[in-house]
Short mmCIF file of C-alpha atoms in Angstrom, two decimals:
data_model
loop_
_atom_site.label_atom_id
_atom_site.label_comp_id
_atom_site.label_asym_id
_atom_site.label_seq_id
_atom_site.Cartn_x
_atom_site.Cartn_y
_atom_site.Cartn_z
CA UNK T 27 -0.11 0.10 0.07
CA UNK T 28 1.37 3.31 -1.23
CA UNK T 29 2.15 6.36 1.55
CA UNK T 30 -1.44 8.01 -0.16
CA UNK T 31 -3.34 5.08 0.49
CA UNK T 32 -2.42 4.98 3.93
CA UNK T 33 -2.71 8.59 4.87
CA UNK T 34 -6.30 8.29 3.27
CA UNK T 35 -6.94 5.10 5.44
CA UNK T 36 -5.43 6.78 8.53
CA UNK T 37 -7.98 10.00 7.92
CA UNK T 38 -10.77 7.60 7.55
CA UNK T 39 -10.13 5.59 10.36
CA UNK T 40 -9.59 8.99 12.67
CA UNK T 41 -13.02 10.46 11.48
CA UNK T 42 -14.97 7.17 12.03
CA UNK T 43 -13.18 7.09 15.50
CA UNK T 44 -14.08 10.73 16.18
CA UNK T 45 -17.65 10.27 15.06
CA UNK T 46 -18.18 6.88 17.12
CA UNK T 47 -16.90 8.64 20.15
CA UNK T 48 -19.73 11.70 19.57
CA UNK T 49 -22.27 9.31 18.89
CA UNK T 50 -21.71 7.28 22.29
CA UNK T 51 -21.10 10.69 24.25
CA UNK T 52 -24.33 12.68 22.87
CA UNK T 53 -26.40 9.84 21.13
CA UNK T 54 -26.59 9.38 17.22
CA UNK T 55 -29.34 12.11 16.67
CA UNK T 56 -27.66 14.43 18.66
CA UNK T 57 -24.45 14.75 15.96
CA UNK T 58 -24.50 16.04 12.42
CA UNK T 59 -22.32 15.48 9.89
CA UNK T 60 -21.27 18.87 9.71
CA UNK T 61 -20.23 18.67 12.89
CA UNK T 62 -17.69 15.82 12.67
CA UNK T 63 -16.26 17.07 9.62
CA UNK T 64 -15.44 20.36 11.51
CA UNK T 65 -13.87 18.60 14.10
CA UNK T 66 -12.12 16.20 11.95
CA UNK T 67 -10.74 19.16 10.16
CA UNK T 68 -12.10 18.11 7.04
CA UNK T 69 -14.80 19.72 4.41
CA UNK T 70 -18.05 18.33 4.25
CA UNK T 71 -18.10 17.14 0.46
CA UNK T 72 -14.39 15.27 1.82
CA UNK T 73 -16.42 13.58 4.93
CA UNK T 74 -19.00 12.19 2.37
CA UNK T 75 -16.24 10.91 -0.06
CA UNK T 76 -15.12 8.64 2.82
CA UNK T 77 -18.88 8.04 4.28
CA UNK T 78 -21.49 8.36 2.14
CA UNK T 79 -23.77 7.80 4.70
CA UNK T 80 -24.06 8.68 8.38
CA UNK T 81 -24.21 5.15 9.11
CA UNK T 82 -21.02 4.33 7.74
CA UNK T 83 -19.43 6.51 9.86
CA UNK T 84 -20.08 3.75 12.52
CA UNK T 85 -19.25 1.19 10.46
CA UNK T 86 -15.96 1.97 8.95
CA UNK T 87 -14.55 -1.57 8.84
CA UNK T 88 -17.44 -3.16 7.04
CA UNK T 89 -15.35 -4.22 4.25
CA UNK T 90 -12.57 -5.13 5.98
CA UNK T 91 -14.51 -7.41 7.99
CA UNK T 92 -16.01 -9.41 4.87
CA UNK T 93 -12.49 -9.59 3.27
CA UNK T 94 -11.14 -10.74 6.96
CA UNK T 95 -13.84 -13.77 6.76
CA UNK T 96 -13.33 -14.97 3.35
CA UNK T 97 -9.32 -14.79 3.90
CA UNK T 98 -9.83 -16.96 7.38
CA UNK T 99 -11.69 -19.49 5.02
CA UNK T 100 -9.50 -19.61 2.19
CA UNK T 101 -6.12 -19.04 3.51
CA UNK T 102 -6.50 -21.43 6.46
CA UNK T 103 -3.90 -23.99 7.04
CA UNK T 104 -3.62 -27.16 5.34
CA UNK T 105 -5.81 -29.57 6.86
CA UNK T 106 -7.83 -26.83 8.90
CA UNK T 107 -11.09 -27.20 9.40
CA UNK T 108 -13.31 -24.13 8.52
CA UNK T 109 -14.72 -23.83 12.01
CA UNK T 110 -11.23 -24.08 13.32
CA UNK T 111 -10.08 -21.36 11.20
CA UNK T 112 -12.96 -18.89 12.00
CA UNK T 113 -12.46 -19.35 15.17
CA UNK T 114 -8.85 -18.58 15.36
CA UNK T 115 -9.15 -15.88 13.11
CA UNK T 116 -11.83 -14.43 15.81
CA UNK T 117 -9.56 -15.02 19.06
CA UNK T 118 -6.96 -13.17 17.21
CA UNK T 119 -9.03 -10.11 16.21
CA UNK T 120 -10.33 -9.85 19.64
CA UNK T 121 -6.81 -10.03 20.97
CA UNK T 122 -6.02 -7.13 18.55
CA UNK T 123 -8.97 -4.84 19.88
CA UNK T 124 -7.77 -2.05 22.56
CA UNK T 125 -8.58 -2.28 25.98
CA UNK T 126 -10.40 1.30 24.99
CA UNK T 127 -12.65 -0.39 22.65
CA UNK T 128 -13.29 -3.52 24.81
CA UNK T 129 -14.37 -1.01 27.43
CA UNK T 130 -16.94 0.39 25.39
CA UNK T 131 -18.31 -2.65 23.11
CA UNK T 132 -21.19 -2.67 25.38
CA UNK T 133 -22.31 0.88 24.92
CA UNK T 134 -21.38 0.56 21.23
CA UNK T 135 -23.47 -2.46 20.81
CA UNK T 136 -26.42 -0.53 22.44
CA UNK T 137 -25.86 2.58 20.35
CA UNK T 138 -26.63 0.04 17.30
CA UNK T 139 -29.21 -1.64 18.64
CA UNK T 140 -31.29 1.72 19.75
CA UNK T 141 -30.63 3.33 16.90
CA UNK T 142 -33.16 2.35 14.12
CA UNK T 143 -30.82 3.47 11.35
CA UNK T 144 -27.53 1.60 12.80
CA UNK T 145 -29.80 -1.56 13.28
CA UNK T 146 -30.82 -1.41 9.68
CA UNK T 147 -27.45 -0.66 8.57
CA UNK T 148 -26.11 -3.19 10.48
CA UNK T 149 -28.77 -6.02 9.83
CA UNK T 150 -27.74 -5.66 6.01
CA UNK T 151 -24.04 -5.69 6.39
CA UNK T 152 -24.51 -8.94 8.26
CA UNK T 153 -26.62 -10.32 5.97
CA UNK T 154 -24.18 -9.73 3.15
CA UNK T 155 -21.52 -10.86 5.31
CA UNK T 156 -23.34 -13.95 6.02
CA UNK T 157 -23.97 -14.41 2.06
CA UNK T 158 -20.44 -14.24 1.13
CA UNK T 159 -19.11 -16.36 4.00
CA UNK T 160 -21.44 -18.82 3.22
CA UNK T 161 -20.34 -18.66 -0.71
CA UNK T 162 -16.87 -19.35 0.23
CA UNK T 163 -17.39 -22.29 2.93
CA UNK T 164 -19.77 -23.89 0.01
CA UNK T 165 -16.55 -23.36 -2.36
CA UNK T 166 -13.98 -24.67 -0.11
CA UNK T 167 -16.01 -27.20 1.18
CA UNK T 168 -16.69 -28.39 -2.51
CA UNK T 169 -20.32 -28.87 -2.33
CA UNK T 170 -20.16 -30.92 0.81
CA UNK T 171 -23.04 -28.74 2.27
CA UNK T 172 -26.53 -27.41 0.34
CA UNK T 173 -26.82 -23.56 -0.04
CA UNK T 174 -29.04 -23.78 3.09
CA UNK T 175 -26.60 -25.47 5.22
CA UNK T 176 -23.74 -23.22 4.61
CA UNK T 177 -26.08 -19.98 4.88
CA UNK T 178 -27.21 -21.64 8.60
CA UNK T 179 -23.58 -22.05 8.96
CA UNK T 180 -22.19 -18.54 7.92
CA UNK T 181 -25.26 -17.48 10.62
CA UNK T 182 -23.90 -19.16 13.28
CA UNK T 183 -20.83 -18.01 12.85
CA UNK T 184 -21.48 -14.33 12.65
CA UNK T 185 -23.81 -14.68 15.52
CA UNK T 186 -21.08 -16.07 17.51
CA UNK T 187 -18.30 -13.27 16.87
CA UNK T 188 -21.55 -10.70 17.54
CA UNK T 189 -22.40 -12.28 20.90
CA UNK T 190 -19.00 -12.74 22.22
CA UNK T 191 -18.29 -9.37 21.63
CA UNK T 192 -21.10 -8.20 24.26
CA UNK T 193 -19.67 -10.30 26.51
CA UNK T 194 -16.95 -9.34 29.38
CA UNK T 195 -14.93 -12.51 28.42
CA UNK T 196 -15.45 -12.84 24.36
CA UNK T 197 -12.60 -14.98 23.86
CA UNK T 198 -13.95 -17.64 26.12
CA UNK T 199 -17.67 -17.06 25.26
CA UNK T 200 -16.33 -17.36 21.39
CA UNK T 201 -14.70 -20.71 22.10
CA UNK T 202 -18.10 -22.16 23.74
CA UNK T 203 -19.81 -21.06 20.78
CA UNK T 204 -17.94 -22.58 18.56
CA UNK T 205 -17.36 -25.71 20.33
CA UNK T 206 -21.50 -25.86 20.55
CA UNK T 207 -21.27 -25.18 16.36
CA UNK T 208 -18.28 -27.96 15.92
CA UNK T 209 -20.30 -30.92 18.10
CA UNK T 210 -23.42 -30.04 17.23
CA UNK T 211 -26.56 -30.18 19.85
CA UNK T 212 -27.20 -33.83 20.95
CA UNK T 213 -30.55 -33.54 23.45
#
C-alpha cells in the first residue's frame, strides 16, 4: 500500500473514531455530519467521500470484516477445518481490539441496537457478510453442504462473533459457541 493510500486509510479511521466517540457520548441524533467534519478538520464533501452515509461512520470496518472472513477460510492452514480457522481468526481479532474499545463494546452495541438506522444498516451488512461467508464455505467444502446448510453455518458463525463481543470474556464465549457449532446439539 502506497503512502497516499495509507494516509487516506488513517484519515478515514480517525474520522470514524471521532464520529463513534461523539455518538456514544451524545447520541446518534444529537451529532451532525457537519459537526463531525468540522471537528475532523475536513470539508463536508470530503467526509461524504469517505462515508457516503452517516451510518457508515459507525461501520468503518465493514468491507475489511468481509475480506477478513473470506481470507480466514480461504487461507487457513492445510488440513485445518473451517470452523477452527474462523475461531482462531476470531480470537486473534478480539486480541487486537484495544482495551479502550473493549471497554466501550457494550455501549457501542447498545448504540446500534437502540438506533433504528444503525440497526438496519448492521442487519444489511451482516446479511451481506453471511452470504459471502456461506459462498466461500460452500466453495471450500466442494459442495459437501447445500446452500441452505452453508447459510446456516455462516449465520451461526457471525452470530457467535456478535454475541461474544457483548460479553466481558469474549474469547471464552467464542470458544464455547464454536464448540457447540462443531459438535452440534445432541439432546
